[in-house]
Coordinates of N, CA and C in Angstrom, one line a residue:
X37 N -15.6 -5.4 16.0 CA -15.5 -3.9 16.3 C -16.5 -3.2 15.4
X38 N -17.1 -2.4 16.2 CA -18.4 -1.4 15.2 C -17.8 -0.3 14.5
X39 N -17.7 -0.3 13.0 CA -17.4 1.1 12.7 C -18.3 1.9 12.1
X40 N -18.5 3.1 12.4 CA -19.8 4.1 11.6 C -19.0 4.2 10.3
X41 N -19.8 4.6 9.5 CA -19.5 5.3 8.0 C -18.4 6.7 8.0
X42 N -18.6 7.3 9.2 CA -17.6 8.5 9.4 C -16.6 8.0 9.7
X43 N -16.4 7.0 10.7 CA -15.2 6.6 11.0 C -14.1 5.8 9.9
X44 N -14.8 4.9 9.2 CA -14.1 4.3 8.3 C -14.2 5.4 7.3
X45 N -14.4 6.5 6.8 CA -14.1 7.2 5.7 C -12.9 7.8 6.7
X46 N -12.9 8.5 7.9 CA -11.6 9.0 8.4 C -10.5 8.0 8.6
X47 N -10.3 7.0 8.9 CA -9.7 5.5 8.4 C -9.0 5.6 7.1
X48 N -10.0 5.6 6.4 CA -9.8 5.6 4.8 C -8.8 6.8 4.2
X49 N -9.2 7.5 4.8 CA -8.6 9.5 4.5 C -7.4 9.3 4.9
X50 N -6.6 8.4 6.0 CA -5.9 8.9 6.9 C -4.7 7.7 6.2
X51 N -5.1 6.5 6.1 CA -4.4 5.6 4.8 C -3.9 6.0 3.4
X52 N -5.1 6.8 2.8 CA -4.2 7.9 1.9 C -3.6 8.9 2.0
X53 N -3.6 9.7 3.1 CA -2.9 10.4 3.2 C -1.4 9.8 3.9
X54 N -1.4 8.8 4.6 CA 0.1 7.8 4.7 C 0.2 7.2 3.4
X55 N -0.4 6.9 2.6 CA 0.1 6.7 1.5 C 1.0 7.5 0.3
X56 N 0.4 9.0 0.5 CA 0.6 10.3 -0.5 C 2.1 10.4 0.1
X57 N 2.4 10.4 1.6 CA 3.4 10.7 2.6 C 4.5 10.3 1.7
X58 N 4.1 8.6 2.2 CA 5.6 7.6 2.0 C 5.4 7.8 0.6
X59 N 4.5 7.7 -0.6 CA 5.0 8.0 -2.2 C 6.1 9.2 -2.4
X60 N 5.3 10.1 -2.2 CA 5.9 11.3 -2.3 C 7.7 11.6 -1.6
X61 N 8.0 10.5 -0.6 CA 9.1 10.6 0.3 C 9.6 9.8 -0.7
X62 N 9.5 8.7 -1.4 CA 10.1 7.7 -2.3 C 10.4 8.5 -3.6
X63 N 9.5 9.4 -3.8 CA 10.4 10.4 -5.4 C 11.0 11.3 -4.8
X64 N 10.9 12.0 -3.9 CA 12.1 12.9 -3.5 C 13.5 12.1 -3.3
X65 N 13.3 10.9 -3.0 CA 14.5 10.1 -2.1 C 15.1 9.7 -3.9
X66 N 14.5 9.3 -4.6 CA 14.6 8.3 -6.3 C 15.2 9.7 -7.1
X67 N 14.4 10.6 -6.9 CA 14.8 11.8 -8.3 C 15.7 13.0 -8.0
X68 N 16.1 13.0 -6.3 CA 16.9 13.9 -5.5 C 16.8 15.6 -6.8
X69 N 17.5 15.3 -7.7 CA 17.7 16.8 -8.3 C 17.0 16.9 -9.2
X70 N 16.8 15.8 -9.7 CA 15.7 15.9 -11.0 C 14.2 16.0 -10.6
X71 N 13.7 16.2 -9.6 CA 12.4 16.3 -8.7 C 11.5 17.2 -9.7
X72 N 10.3 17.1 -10.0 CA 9.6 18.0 -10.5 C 8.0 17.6 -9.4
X73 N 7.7 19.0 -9.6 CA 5.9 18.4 -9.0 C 4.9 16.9 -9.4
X74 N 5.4 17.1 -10.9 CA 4.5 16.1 -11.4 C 4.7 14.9 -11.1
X75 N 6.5 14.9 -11.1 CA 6.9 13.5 -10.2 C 6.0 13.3 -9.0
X76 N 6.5 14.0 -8.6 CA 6.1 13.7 -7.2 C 4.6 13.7 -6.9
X77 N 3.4 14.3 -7.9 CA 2.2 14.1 -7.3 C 1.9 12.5 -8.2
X78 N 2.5 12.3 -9.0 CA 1.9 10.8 -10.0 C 2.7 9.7 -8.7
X79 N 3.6 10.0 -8.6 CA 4.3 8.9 -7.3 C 3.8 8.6 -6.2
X80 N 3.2 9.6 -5.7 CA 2.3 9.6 -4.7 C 0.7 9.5 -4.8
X81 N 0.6 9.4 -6.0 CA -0.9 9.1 -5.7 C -1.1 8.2 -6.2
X82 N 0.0 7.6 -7.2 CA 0.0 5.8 -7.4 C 0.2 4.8 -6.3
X83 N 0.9 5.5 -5.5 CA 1.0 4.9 -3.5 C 0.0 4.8 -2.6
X84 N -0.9 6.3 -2.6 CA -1.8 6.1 -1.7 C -3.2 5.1 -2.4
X85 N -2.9 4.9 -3.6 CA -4.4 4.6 -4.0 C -3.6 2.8 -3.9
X86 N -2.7 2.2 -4.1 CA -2.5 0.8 -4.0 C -2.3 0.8 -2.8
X87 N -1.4 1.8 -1.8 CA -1.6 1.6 0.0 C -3.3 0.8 0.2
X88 N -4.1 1.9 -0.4 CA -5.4 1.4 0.0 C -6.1 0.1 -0.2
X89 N -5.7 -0.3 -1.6 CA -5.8 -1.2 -2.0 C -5.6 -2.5 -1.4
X90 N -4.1 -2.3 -0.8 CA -3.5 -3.3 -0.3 C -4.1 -3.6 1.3
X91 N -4.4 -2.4 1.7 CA -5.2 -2.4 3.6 C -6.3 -3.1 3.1
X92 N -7.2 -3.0 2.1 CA -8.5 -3.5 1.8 C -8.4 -4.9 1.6
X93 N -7.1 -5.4 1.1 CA -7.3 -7.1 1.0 C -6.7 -7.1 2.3
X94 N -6.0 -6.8 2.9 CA -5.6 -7.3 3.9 C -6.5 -7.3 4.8
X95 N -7.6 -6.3 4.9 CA -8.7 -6.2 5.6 C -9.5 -7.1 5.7
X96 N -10.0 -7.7 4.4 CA -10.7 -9.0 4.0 C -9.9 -10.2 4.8
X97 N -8.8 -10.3 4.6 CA -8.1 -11.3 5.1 C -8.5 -11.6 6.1
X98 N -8.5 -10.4 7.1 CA -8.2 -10.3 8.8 C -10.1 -10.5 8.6
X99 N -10.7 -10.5 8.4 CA -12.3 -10.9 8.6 C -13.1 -12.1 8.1
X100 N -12.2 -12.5 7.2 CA -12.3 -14.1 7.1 C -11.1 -15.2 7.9
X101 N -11.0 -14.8 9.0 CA -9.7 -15.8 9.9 C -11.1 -16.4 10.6
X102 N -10.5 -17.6 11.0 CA -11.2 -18.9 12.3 C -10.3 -18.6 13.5
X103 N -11.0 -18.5 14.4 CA -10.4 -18.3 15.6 C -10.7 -19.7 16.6
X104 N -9.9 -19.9 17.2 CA -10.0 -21.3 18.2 C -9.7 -20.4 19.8
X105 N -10.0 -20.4 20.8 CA -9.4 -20.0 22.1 C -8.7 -18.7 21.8
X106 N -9.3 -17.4 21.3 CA -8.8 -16.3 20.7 C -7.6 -16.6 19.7
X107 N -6.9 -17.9 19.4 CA -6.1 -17.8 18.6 C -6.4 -17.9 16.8
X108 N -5.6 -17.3 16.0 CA -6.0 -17.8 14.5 C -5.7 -19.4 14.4
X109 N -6.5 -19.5 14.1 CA -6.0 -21.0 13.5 C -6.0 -21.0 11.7
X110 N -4.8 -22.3 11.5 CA -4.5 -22.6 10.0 C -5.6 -22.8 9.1
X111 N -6.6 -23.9 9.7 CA -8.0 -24.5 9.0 C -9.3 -23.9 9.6
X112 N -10.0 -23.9 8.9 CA -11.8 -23.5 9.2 C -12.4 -24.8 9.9
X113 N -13.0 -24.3 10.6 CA -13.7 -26.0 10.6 C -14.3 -26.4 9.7
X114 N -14.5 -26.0 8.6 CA -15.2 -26.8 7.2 C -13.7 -27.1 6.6
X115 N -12.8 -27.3 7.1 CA -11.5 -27.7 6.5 C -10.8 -26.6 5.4
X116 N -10.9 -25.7 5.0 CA -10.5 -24.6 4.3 C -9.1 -23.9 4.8
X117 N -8.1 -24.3 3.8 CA -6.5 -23.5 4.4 C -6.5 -22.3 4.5
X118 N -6.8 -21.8 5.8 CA -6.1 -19.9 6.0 C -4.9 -19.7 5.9
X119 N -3.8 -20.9 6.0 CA -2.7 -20.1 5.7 C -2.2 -18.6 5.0
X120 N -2.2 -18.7 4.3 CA -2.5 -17.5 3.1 C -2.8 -16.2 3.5
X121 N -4.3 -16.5 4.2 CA -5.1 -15.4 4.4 C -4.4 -14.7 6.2
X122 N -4.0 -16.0 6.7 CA -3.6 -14.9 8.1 C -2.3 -14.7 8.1
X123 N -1.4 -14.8 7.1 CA -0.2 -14.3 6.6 C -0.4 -13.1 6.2
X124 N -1.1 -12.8 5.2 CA -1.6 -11.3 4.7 C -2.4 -10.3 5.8
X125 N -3.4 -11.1 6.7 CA -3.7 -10.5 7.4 C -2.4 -9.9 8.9
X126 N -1.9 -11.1 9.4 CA -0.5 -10.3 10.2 C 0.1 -9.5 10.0
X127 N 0.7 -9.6 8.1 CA 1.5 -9.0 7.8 C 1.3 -7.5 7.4
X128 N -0.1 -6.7 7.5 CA -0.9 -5.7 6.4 C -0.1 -4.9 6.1
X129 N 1.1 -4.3 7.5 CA 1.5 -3.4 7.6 C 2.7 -3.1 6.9
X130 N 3.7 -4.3 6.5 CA 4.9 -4.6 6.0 C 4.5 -4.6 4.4
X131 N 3.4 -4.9 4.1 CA 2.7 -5.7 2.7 C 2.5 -4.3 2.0
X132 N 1.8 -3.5 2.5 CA 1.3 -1.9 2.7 C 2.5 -0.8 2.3
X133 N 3.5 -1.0 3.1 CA 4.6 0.0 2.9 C 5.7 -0.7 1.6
X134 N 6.0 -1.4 1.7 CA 6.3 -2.4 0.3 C 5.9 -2.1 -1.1
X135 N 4.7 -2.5 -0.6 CA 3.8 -2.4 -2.2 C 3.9 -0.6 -2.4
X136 N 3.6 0.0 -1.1 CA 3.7 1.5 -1.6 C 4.7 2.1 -1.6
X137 N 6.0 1.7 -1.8 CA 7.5 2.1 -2.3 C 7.3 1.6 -3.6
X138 N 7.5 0.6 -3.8 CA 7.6 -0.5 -4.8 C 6.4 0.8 -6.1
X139 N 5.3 1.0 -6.1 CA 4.4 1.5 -6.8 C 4.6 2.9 -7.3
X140 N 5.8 3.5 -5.6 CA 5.8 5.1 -6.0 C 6.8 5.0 -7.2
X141 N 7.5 3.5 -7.0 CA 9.2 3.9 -7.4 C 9.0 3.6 -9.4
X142 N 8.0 2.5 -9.0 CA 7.4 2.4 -10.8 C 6.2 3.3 -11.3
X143 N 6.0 4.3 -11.0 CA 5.1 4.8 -11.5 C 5.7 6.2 -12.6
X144 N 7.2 6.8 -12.2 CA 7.4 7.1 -13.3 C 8.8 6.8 -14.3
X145 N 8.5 5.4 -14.2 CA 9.6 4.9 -14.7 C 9.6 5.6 -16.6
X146 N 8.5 5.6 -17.3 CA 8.0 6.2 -18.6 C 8.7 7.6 -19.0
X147 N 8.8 8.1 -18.2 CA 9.0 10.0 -17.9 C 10.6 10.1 -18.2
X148 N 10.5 11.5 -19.1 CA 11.9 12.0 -19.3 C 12.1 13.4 -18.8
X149 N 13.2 13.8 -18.5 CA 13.7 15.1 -18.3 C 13.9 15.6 -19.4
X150 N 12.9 17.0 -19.5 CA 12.8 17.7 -20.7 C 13.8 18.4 -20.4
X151 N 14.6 18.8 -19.5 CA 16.0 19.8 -19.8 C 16.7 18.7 -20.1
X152 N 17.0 18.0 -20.0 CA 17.5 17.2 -20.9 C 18.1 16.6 -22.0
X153 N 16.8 16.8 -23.0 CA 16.4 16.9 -24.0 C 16.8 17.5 -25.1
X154 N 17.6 17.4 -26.3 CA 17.9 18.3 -27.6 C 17.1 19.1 -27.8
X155 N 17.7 20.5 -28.1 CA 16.5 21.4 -28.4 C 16.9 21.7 -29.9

């Protein structure tokens, strides 16, 4: 498939912004009353930037596969196991939202509520 430079930057844009989405939906959902902005913009931008992260290997994945009769196949013909790689590549989309819960939900594990707090 041909992609221009515009396209894959709107690609790119449109990943982090599903990224910022589902982060941001995972600290609202994690901190319900205790919610502050800062939560929620560190949660979500620790999501959309490993979302991307995670599209990009999986990207790689899906462009180093051997194809036989349109199918993936397991081995290269230089004998090299894709297993691995067309697992990650099938899976991008599961791998993707995973990792970007998983990243919103530890990102402010560190953080205290200053009302809270002794004064």
């Amino acid at each position: 498939m041909l992609l221009t430079t515009g396209i894959v930057a709107m690609l790119a844009g449109l990943k982090f912004a599903l990224g910022l989405i589902i982060g941001s939906v995972t600290a609202v959902i994690m901190y319900r009353r205790r919610i502050t902005i800062a939560r929620t913009a560190r949660a979500s931008l620790a999501a959309a930037v490993v979302f991307l992260l995670i599209s990009g290997a999986a990207g790689w994945a899906g462009a180093h596969a051997a194809f036989e009769n349109g199918k993936r196949v397991d081995t290269s013909p230089s004998g090299e196991d894709l297993r691995f790689r067309n697992a990650i590549a099938n899976n991008e989309t599961l791998l993707c939202v995973i990792g970007n819960i998983a990243f919103a939900a530890l990102a402010n594990v560190g953080t205290r509520d200053r009302s809270l707090e002794p004064s």
